[in-house]
Amino acid sequence: MNDQDERFFFSSLLGLLAESVPLEVAAERVAQLLERLFAPARVEIWLAGKQGRLSRVNWSAQPRGELGQYKLELGRAGWLLLESPEALGPARLRQLERCCQVAAGPLATLFQQEESRAQIARLEERQQRLETESNWFQHCLALMQGGEQLLDGRRVLEQLTPLTLEAFPSDGLVLGRATKAGWQTEALHGSEASVPVELWQRCLDYGKVIHFEDLGPTRFGAAMPGVTGLTVAPLAFSLGVLCRYSLGDAGESSRRLRNFELAAQLLGYLLKIGQLHGEVAEAYRALQESELQRAGAVKLAAIGQIAAGVAHEMNTPLASVKLTLDGVARDAGLSPTSQKTLKLAQQSVLRCQEVARELLSFSREASKKHRFAVDLQEAVRRAVHLSEKWAQSRQVELRA
């Protein structure tokens, strides 16, 4: 390799920096340049420990130069490996070392740039996750101040499920509710995986999140074939669990697991509020029905008291009318027509007295505070008797 070849090599390295090519492309071009300068040698660059086509040689130990195998460090970028049919002479070896020293700078710069870009990408991804998780919690807090939306558990699930999947991406999201009759499952996203109930119950008993990065080797793996990662978090008030599973990489940081646990707790609070609202609404409806029945009973009691008072006031004049009619009936000089009319009047007075007695009897029984046996047939007979004239006037037939 002469001076012209070295200048060509140096100018090519400067061109790599000017083009801002990816590190792997730059390493491949440097290897091609060195193969051209040190032909017929084969050159490869291992970036950050990655091995390539020369991996058949044990490069973990320092190779022996007399066999034509050379390993030179390229700073943080990695290693340069050269395999030649014959050993390089001292001059050629110095040229190779000089080329490696010159190439190490641009490759290390590109390596640092790629590391910086990767770190920026990781920070941006983390920032995006924090924003989505923050949005999730803010939406939960907004729901807790949302009035009617907060009172419907179904609407809460419909609004939170998309946000939960955005904040905590997964292939499946299952809600398990603990009831007296057993566990009830609802697939919020994906298929309803057959998560072992034992795992759900254990999570609920401990009150802590349970996470598997690789479910396959565990004894629960057979129950959920194909599932790699599984996270189960308890809901607040021991209402149940929120379960998410993935079919691929399931690595999670402790912070995200804690946030998922907090998300499940908040979901439990929201569902509990909806449940309490339902119970209060049901109790209020029962109270309204009870008040209506009580109002009806009070109204009937008032009517009964009025009717009893009217019947009591009617008894004295009816007795006087009956005595008068009885006296008139003893007169032997009445015509047959008058006798017939008098008999009808006596029957009407008797019926009025009987109705008054029935009303007084009902009023006395309603005022008693203790329980007593009732003859249903007699009660029905008396009720029909009281309503007989009213039914006849409306052409209604009553049978007892």
Coordinates of N, CA and C in Angstrom, one line a residue, residues 207-374:
G207 N -53.8 -9.0 47.2 CA -54.0 -7.6 47.0 C -52.8 -6.9 46.3
K208 N -52.0 -7.8 45.5 CA -50.9 -7.3 44.8 C -50.9 -7.8 43.3
V209 N -50.2 -7.0 42.5 CA -50.2 -7.4 41.1 C -49.3 -8.6 40.9
I210 N -49.7 -9.5 40.0 CA -48.9 -10.7 39.6 C -48.6 -10.6 38.2
H211 N -47.3 -10.8 37.9 CA -46.8 -10.6 36.5 C -45.9 -11.8 36.1
F212 N -46.1 -12.3 34.9 CA -45.2 -13.3 34.3 C -44.7 -12.8 33.0
E213 N -43.4 -12.7 32.9 CA -42.8 -12.3 31.6 C -42.8 -13.5 30.6
D214 N -42.7 -14.7 31.1 CA -42.8 -15.9 30.3 C -43.6 -17.0 31.0
L215 N -44.9 -17.1 30.6 CA -45.8 -17.9 31.3 C -45.6 -19.4 30.9
G216 N -45.0 -19.6 29.8 CA -44.9 -21.0 29.3 C -44.3 -22.0 30.2
P217 N -43.1 -21.8 30.9 CA -42.5 -22.8 31.7 C -43.3 -23.0 33.1
T218 N -44.2 -22.1 33.4 CA -44.9 -22.2 34.7 C -46.1 -23.2 34.5
R219 N -46.7 -23.6 35.7 CA -47.7 -24.6 35.7 C -49.0 -24.0 35.1
F220 N -49.1 -22.6 34.9 CA -50.2 -22.0 34.3 C -50.1 -21.9 32.8
G221 N -49.0 -22.2 32.3 CA -48.8 -22.1 30.8 C -49.6 -23.0 30.0
A222 N -49.9 -24.2 30.5 CA -50.7 -25.2 29.8 C -52.2 -24.7 29.7
A223 N -52.7 -23.9 30.6 CA -54.0 -23.4 30.6 C -54.2 -22.3 29.6
M224 N -53.1 -21.6 29.2 CA -53.1 -20.5 28.3 C -52.1 -20.7 27.2
P225 N -52.3 -21.6 26.3 CA -51.3 -21.9 25.3 C -51.1 -20.7 24.4
G226 N -49.9 -20.4 24.0 CA -49.6 -19.2 23.1 C -49.4 -17.9 23.9
V227 N -49.8 -17.8 25.1 CA -49.6 -16.6 25.9 C -48.2 -16.5 26.5
T228 N -47.5 -15.4 26.2 CA -46.2 -15.3 26.8 C -46.2 -14.5 28.1
G229 N -46.7 -13.3 28.0 CA -46.7 -12.4 29.2 C -48.1 -12.3 29.8
L230 N -48.2 -12.3 31.1 CA -49.5 -12.2 31.8 C -49.4 -11.3 33.0
T231 N -50.3 -10.3 33.1 CA -50.3 -9.4 34.3 C -51.7 -9.4 34.9
V232 N -51.8 -9.6 36.2 CA -53.1 -9.6 36.8 C -53.0 -8.6 38.0
A233 N -54.0 -7.7 38.0 CA -54.0 -6.7 39.1 C -55.3 -6.6 39.7
P234 N -55.4 -6.5 41.1 CA -56.7 -6.5 41.8 C -57.4 -5.2 41.7
L235 N -58.7 -5.2 41.6 CA -59.5 -4.0 41.6 C -59.8 -3.6 43.1
A236 N -60.1 -2.3 43.2 CA -60.4 -1.8 44.6 C -61.6 -2.5 45.1
F237 N -61.7 -2.5 46.5 CA -62.9 -3.1 47.2 C -63.0 -4.6 46.9
S238 N -62.0 -5.2 46.4 CA -62.0 -6.7 46.1 C -63.1 -7.0 45.2
L239 N -63.4 -6.1 44.2 CA -64.5 -6.4 43.2 C -64.1 -7.5 42.2
G240 N -62.8 -7.7 42.0 CA -62.3 -8.6 41.0 C -60.9 -8.3 40.6
V241 N -60.5 -8.6 39.3 CA -59.2 -8.4 38.8 C -59.3 -7.9 37.4
L242 N -58.2 -7.2 37.0 CA -58.0 -6.7 35.6 C -56.8 -7.5 35.1
C243 N -57.0 -8.2 34.0 CA -56.0 -9.1 33.5 C -55.6 -8.7 32.1
R244 N -54.3 -8.6 31.8 CA -53.9 -8.3 30.4 C -52.8 -9.3 30.1
Y245 N -52.9 -9.8 28.8 CA -51.9 -10.8 28.4 C -51.4 -10.4 27.0
S246 N -50.2 -10.9 26.7 CA -49.5 -10.7 25.4 C -49.0 -12.0 24.8
L247 N -48.9 -12.0 23.5 CA -48.5 -13.2 22.8 C -47.0 -13.0 22.4
G248 N -46.4 -11.9 22.6 CA -45.0 -11.7 22.3 C -44.1 -11.3 23.5
D249 N -43.2 -10.3 23.2 CA -42.4 -9.8 24.3 C -43.2 -9.2 25.4
A250 N -42.9 -9.6 26.6 CA -43.7 -9.2 27.8 C -42.9 -8.5 28.8
G251 N -41.7 -8.0 28.4 CA -40.9 -7.3 29.4 C -41.6 -6.0 29.9
E252 N -41.7 -5.8 31.2 CA -42.3 -4.6 31.8 C -41.4 -4.1 32.9
S253 N -41.4 -2.8 33.0 CA -40.6 -2.1 34.1 C -41.5 -2.1 35.3
S254 N -40.8 -2.0 36.5 CA -41.6 -2.0 37.7 C -42.5 -0.8 37.8
R255 N -42.1 0.3 37.2 CA -43.0 1.5 37.2 C -44.3 1.3 36.4
R256 N -44.2 0.6 35.2 CA -45.4 0.4 34.4 C -46.3 -0.7 35.1
L257 N -45.7 -1.6 35.8 CA -46.5 -2.6 36.6 C -47.2 -1.9 37.7
R258 N -46.5 -0.9 38.4 CA -47.2 -0.2 39.4 C -48.3 0.7 38.9
N259 N -48.1 1.3 37.7 CA -49.1 2.1 37.1 C -50.3 1.3 36.7
F260 N -50.0 0.1 36.2 CA -51.2 -0.8 35.8 C -52.0 -1.2 37.0
E261 N -51.3 -1.4 38.1 CA -51.9 -1.8 39.4 C -52.8 -0.6 39.9
L262 N -52.3 0.6 39.7 CA -53.1 1.8 40.1 C -54.3 2.0 39.2
A263 N -54.1 1.7 37.9 CA -55.2 1.7 36.9 C -56.3 0.8 37.3
A264 N -55.9 -0.4 37.7 CA -56.9 -1.4 38.2 C -57.6 -0.9 39.4
Q265 N -56.9 -0.3 40.3 CA -57.5 0.2 41.5 C -58.5 1.3 41.2
L266 N -58.1 2.2 40.3 CA -59.1 3.3 39.9 C -60.3 2.8 39.2
L267 N -60.1 1.8 38.4 CA -61.2 1.1 37.7 C -62.2 0.5 38.8
G268 N -61.6 -0.1 39.8 CA -62.4 -0.6 40.9 C -63.3 0.4 41.6
Y269 N -62.6 1.6 41.8 CA -63.4 2.7 42.5 C -64.5 3.1 41.6
L270 N -64.3 3.3 40.3 CA -65.4 3.7 39.4 C -66.5 2.7 39.3
L271 N -66.1 1.4 39.2 CA -67.2 0.4 39.2 C -67.9 0.3 40.5
K272 N -67.3 0.5 41.6 CA -67.9 0.5 42.9 C -68.9 1.6 43.0
I273 N -68.6 2.8 42.5 CA -69.5 4.0 42.6 C -70.7 3.6 41.8
G274 N -70.5 3.0 40.6 CA -71.7 2.6 39.8 C -72.5 1.6 40.5
Q275 N -71.9 0.6 41.2 CA -72.6 -0.4 41.9 C -73.4 0.2 43.0
L276 N -72.8 1.1 43.8 CA -73.5 1.7 44.9 C -74.7 2.6 44.4
H277 N -74.5 3.2 43.3 CA -75.6 4.0 42.7 C -76.8 3.1 42.3
G278 N -76.5 1.9 41.8 CA -77.5 1.0 41.5 C -78.3 0.5 42.7
E279 N -77.5 0.2 43.8 CA -78.1 -0.2 45.0 C -79.0 0.9 45.6
V280 N -78.5 2.2 45.6 CA -79.3 3.3 46.1 C -80.5 3.5 45.3
A281 N -80.4 3.4 44.0 CA -81.6 3.6 43.1 C -82.6 2.5 43.4
E282 N -82.2 1.3 43.6 CA -83.1 0.2 43.8 C -83.8 0.4 45.2
A283 N -83.0 0.9 46.2 CA -83.6 1.1 47.5 C -84.6 2.3 47.4
Y284 N -84.3 3.3 46.6 CA -85.2 4.5 46.4 C -86.5 4.0 45.8
R285 N -86.4 3.2 44.8 CA -87.6 2.7 44.1 C -88.5 1.9 45.1
A286 N -87.8 1.0 45.9 CA -88.6 0.3 46.9 C -89.2 1.2 47.9
L287 N -88.5 2.3 48.3 CA -89.1 3.2 49.2 C -90.3 3.9 48.6
Q288 N -90.2 4.3 47.4 CA -91.3 5.0 46.7 C -92.5 4.1 46.7
E289 N -92.3 2.8 46.3 CA -93.4 1.9 46.3 C -94.0 1.7 47.7
S290 N -93.2 1.6 48.7 CA -93.7 1.5 50.1 C -94.5 2.7 50.5
E291 N -94.0 3.9 50.1 CA -94.7 5.1 50.4 C -96.1 5.2 49.7
L292 N -96.1 4.7 48.4 CA -97.4 4.7 47.7 C -98.3 3.7 48.4
Q293 N -97.9 2.6 48.8 CA -98.7 1.6 49.5 C -99.2 2.2 50.8
R294 N -98.3 2.8 51.5 CA -98.7 3.4 52.8 C -99.7 4.5 52.6
A295 N -99.5 5.4 51.6 CA -100.5 6.4 51.3 C -101.8 5.8 51.0
G296 N -101.8 4.7 50.2 CA -103.1 4.1 49.9 C -103.8 3.5 51.1
A297 N -103.0 2.9 52.0 CA -103.5 2.4 53.2 C -104.1 3.5 54.1
V298 N -103.4 4.6 54.2 CA -103.9 5.7 55.0 C -105.2 6.2 54.5
K299 N -105.2 6.3 53.1 CA -106.4 6.8 52.5 C -107.6 5.9 52.7
L300 N -107.4 4.6 52.6 CA -108.4 3.6 52.9 C -108.9 3.7 54.3
A301 N -107.9 3.8 55.3 CA -108.3 3.9 56.7 C -109.1 5.2 56.9
A302 N -108.8 6.3 56.3 CA -109.6 7.5 56.5 C -111.0 7.3 55.9
I303 N -111.1 6.7 54.7 CA -112.4 6.4 54.2 C -113.2 5.5 55.1
G304 N -112.5 4.5 55.7 CA -113.2 3.6 56.6 C -113.7 4.3 57.8
Q305 N -112.9 5.3 58.4 CA -113.4 6.0 59.5 C -114.6 6.9 59.2
I306 N -114.5 7.5 58.0 CA -115.6 8.4 57.6 C -116.9 7.6 57.4
A307 N -116.7 6.4 56.8 CA -117.9 5.5 56.6 C -118.4 5.0 57.9
A308 N -117.5 4.7 58.9 CA -118.0 4.3 60.2 C -118.8 5.4 60.9
G309 N -118.3 6.6 60.8 CA -119.0 7.7 61.4 C -120.4 8.0 60.8
V310 N -120.4 7.8 59.4 CA -121.7 8.0 58.7 C -122.6 6.9 59.2
A311 N -122.1 5.6 59.2 CA -123.0 4.5 59.6 C -123.5 4.7 61.1
H312 N -122.7 5.2 62.0 CA -123.1 5.4 63.4 C -124.2 6.5 63.4
E313 N -124.0 7.5 62.7 CA -125.0 8.6 62.6 C -126.3 8.1 62.0
M314 N -126.2 7.2 61.1 CA -127.5 6.7 60.4 C -128.2 5.7 61.3
N315 N -127.6 5.1 62.3 CA -128.3 4.0 63.1 C -129.5 4.6 63.8
T316 N -129.4 5.7 64.4 CA -130.5 6.3 65.2 C -131.7 6.6 64.4
P317 N -131.5 7.4 63.3 CA -132.7 7.7 62.5 C -133.3 6.4 61.8
L318 N -132.4 5.5 61.4 CA -132.9 4.2 60.9 C -133.8 3.5 61.9
A319 N -133.4 3.5 63.1 CA -134.2 2.8 64.2 C -135.5 3.4 64.3
S320 N -135.5 4.8 64.3 CA -136.8 5.5 64.4 C -137.7 5.2 63.2
V321 N -137.1 5.2 62.0 CA -137.9 4.8 60.8 C -138.5 3.4 60.9
K322 N -137.7 2.5 61.4 CA -138.1 1.1 61.5 C -139.3 1.0 62.5
L323 N -139.1 1.7 63.6 CA -140.2 1.6 64.6 C -141.5 2.2 64.0
T324 N -141.4 3.3 63.3 CA -142.6 3.9 62.7 C -143.2 2.9 61.7
L325 N -142.4 2.3 60.9 CA -142.9 1.4 59.8 C -143.5 0.2 60.5
D326 N -142.9 -0.3 61.6 CA -143.5 -1.5 62.3 C -144.9 -1.1 62.9
G327 N -145.0 0.1 63.4 CA -146.3 0.6 63.9 C -147.3 0.7 62.8
V328 N -146.9 1.2 61.7 CA -147.9 1.3 60.6 C -148.3 -0.1 60.1
A329 N -147.4 -1.0 60.1 CA -147.7 -2.4 59.6 C -148.7 -3.1 60.5
R330 N -148.9 -2.7 61.8 CA -149.8 -3.3 62.6 C -151.3 -2.8 62.4
D331 N -151.4 -1.8 61.6 CA -152.8 -1.2 61.2 C -153.5 -2.2 60.3
A332 N -154.6 -2.7 60.7 CA -155.3 -3.7 59.9 C -156.0 -3.1 58.7
G333 N -156.2 -1.8 58.7 CA -157.0 -1.2 57.6 C -156.2 -0.9 56.3
L334 N -155.0 -1.3 56.2 CA -154.2 -1.0 55.0 C -154.6 -1.9 53.8
S335 N -154.6 -1.2 52.7 CA -154.9 -2.0 51.5 C -153.8 -2.9 51.1
P336 N -154.0 -3.9 50.2 CA -152.9 -4.8 49.8 C -151.8 -4.0 49.1
T337 N -152.1 -3.0 48.4 CA -151.0 -2.2 47.7 C -150.2 -1.5 48.7
S338 N -150.9 -0.9 49.7 CA -150.1 -0.2 50.8 C -149.2 -1.2 51.6
Q339 N -149.8 -2.3 51.9 CA -149.0 -3.3 52.6 C -147.8 -3.7 51.8
K340 N -147.9 -3.9 50.5 CA -146.8 -4.3 49.7 C -145.7 -3.2 49.7
T341 N -146.2 -2.0 49.6 CA -145.2 -0.8 49.6 C -144.5 -0.7 50.9
L342 N -145.3 -0.9 52.0 CA -144.8 -0.9 53.4 C -143.7 -1.9 53.6
K343 N -144.0 -3.1 53.0 CA -143.0 -4.2 53.2 C -141.7 -3.9 52.5
L344 N -141.8 -3.3 51.3 CA -140.6 -2.9 50.6 C -139.8 -1.9 51.4
A345 N -140.5 -0.9 52.0 CA -139.8 0.1 52.8 C -139.1 -0.5 54.0
Q346 N -139.8 -1.5 54.7 CA -139.2 -2.2 55.8 C -137.9 -2.9 55.4
Q347 N -138.0 -3.6 54.2 CA -136.8 -4.3 53.8 C -135.6 -3.4 53.5
S348 N -135.9 -2.2 52.9 CA -134.9 -1.2 52.6 C -134.2 -0.7 53.9
V349 N -135.1 -0.4 54.9 CA -134.5 0.0 56.2 C -133.6 -1.1 56.8
L350 N -134.1 -2.3 56.8 CA -133.3 -3.4 57.3 C -131.9 -3.5 56.6
R351 N -132.0 -3.3 55.2 CA -130.7 -3.4 54.5 C -129.8 -2.3 54.9
C352 N -130.3 -1.1 55.1 CA -129.5 0.1 55.5 C -128.9 -0.2 56.8
Q353 N -129.7 -0.8 57.8 CA -129.1 -1.1 59.1 C -128.0 -2.2 59.0
E354 N -128.2 -3.1 58.1 CA -127.2 -4.2 57.9 C -125.9 -3.6 57.3
V355 N -126.0 -2.7 56.3 CA -124.8 -2.1 55.8 C -124.1 -1.3 56.8
A356 N -124.8 -0.6 57.7 CA -124.2 0.2 58.7 C -123.5 -0.7 59.7
R357 N -124.1 -1.8 60.1 CA -123.4 -2.8 61.0 C -122.1 -3.3 60.3
E358 N -122.2 -3.6 59.0 CA -121.0 -4.1 58.3 C -119.8 -3.1 58.3
L359 N -120.2 -1.8 58.1 CA -119.2 -0.8 58.1 C -118.6 -0.6 59.4
L360 N -119.4 -0.6 60.5 CA -118.9 -0.5 61.8 C -118.0 -1.7 62.2
S361 N -118.4 -2.9 61.7 CA -117.5 -4.1 62.0 C -116.2 -4.0 61.3
F362 N -116.2 -3.5 60.0 CA -114.9 -3.4 59.3 C -114.0 -2.3 60.0
S363 N -114.6 -1.2 60.5 CA -113.9 -0.2 61.1 C -113.2 -0.7 62.4
R364 N -114.0 -1.4 63.2 CA -113.4 -2.0 64.5 C -112.3 -2.9 64.2
E365 N -112.4 -3.8 63.2 CA -111.3 -4.8 62.9 C -110.1 -4.1 62.4
A366 N -110.2 -3.0 61.6 CA -109.1 -2.3 61.1 C -108.3 -1.5 62.2
S367 N -109.0 -1.2 63.3 CA -108.4 -0.4 64.3 C -107.6 -1.3 65.3
K368 N -107.8 -2.7 65.2 CA -107.1 -3.6 66.1 C -105.6 -3.6 65.8
K369 N -104.7 -3.7 66.8 CA -103.3 -3.7 66.5 C -102.7 -5.1 66.5
H370 N -103.5 -6.1 67.0 CA -102.9 -7.4 67.1 C -103.4 -8.2 65.9
R371 N -102.8 -9.4 65.7 CA -103.2 -10.3 64.6 C -104.3 -11.2 65.1
F372 N -105.1 -11.6 64.2 CA -106.2 -12.6 64.5 C -106.5 -13.4 63.3
A373 N -107.2 -14.5 63.5 CA -107.6 -15.4 62.5 C -108.8 -14.8 61.7
V374 N -108.8 -15.0 60.4 CA -109.9 -14.4 59.6 C -110.5 -15.6 58.8

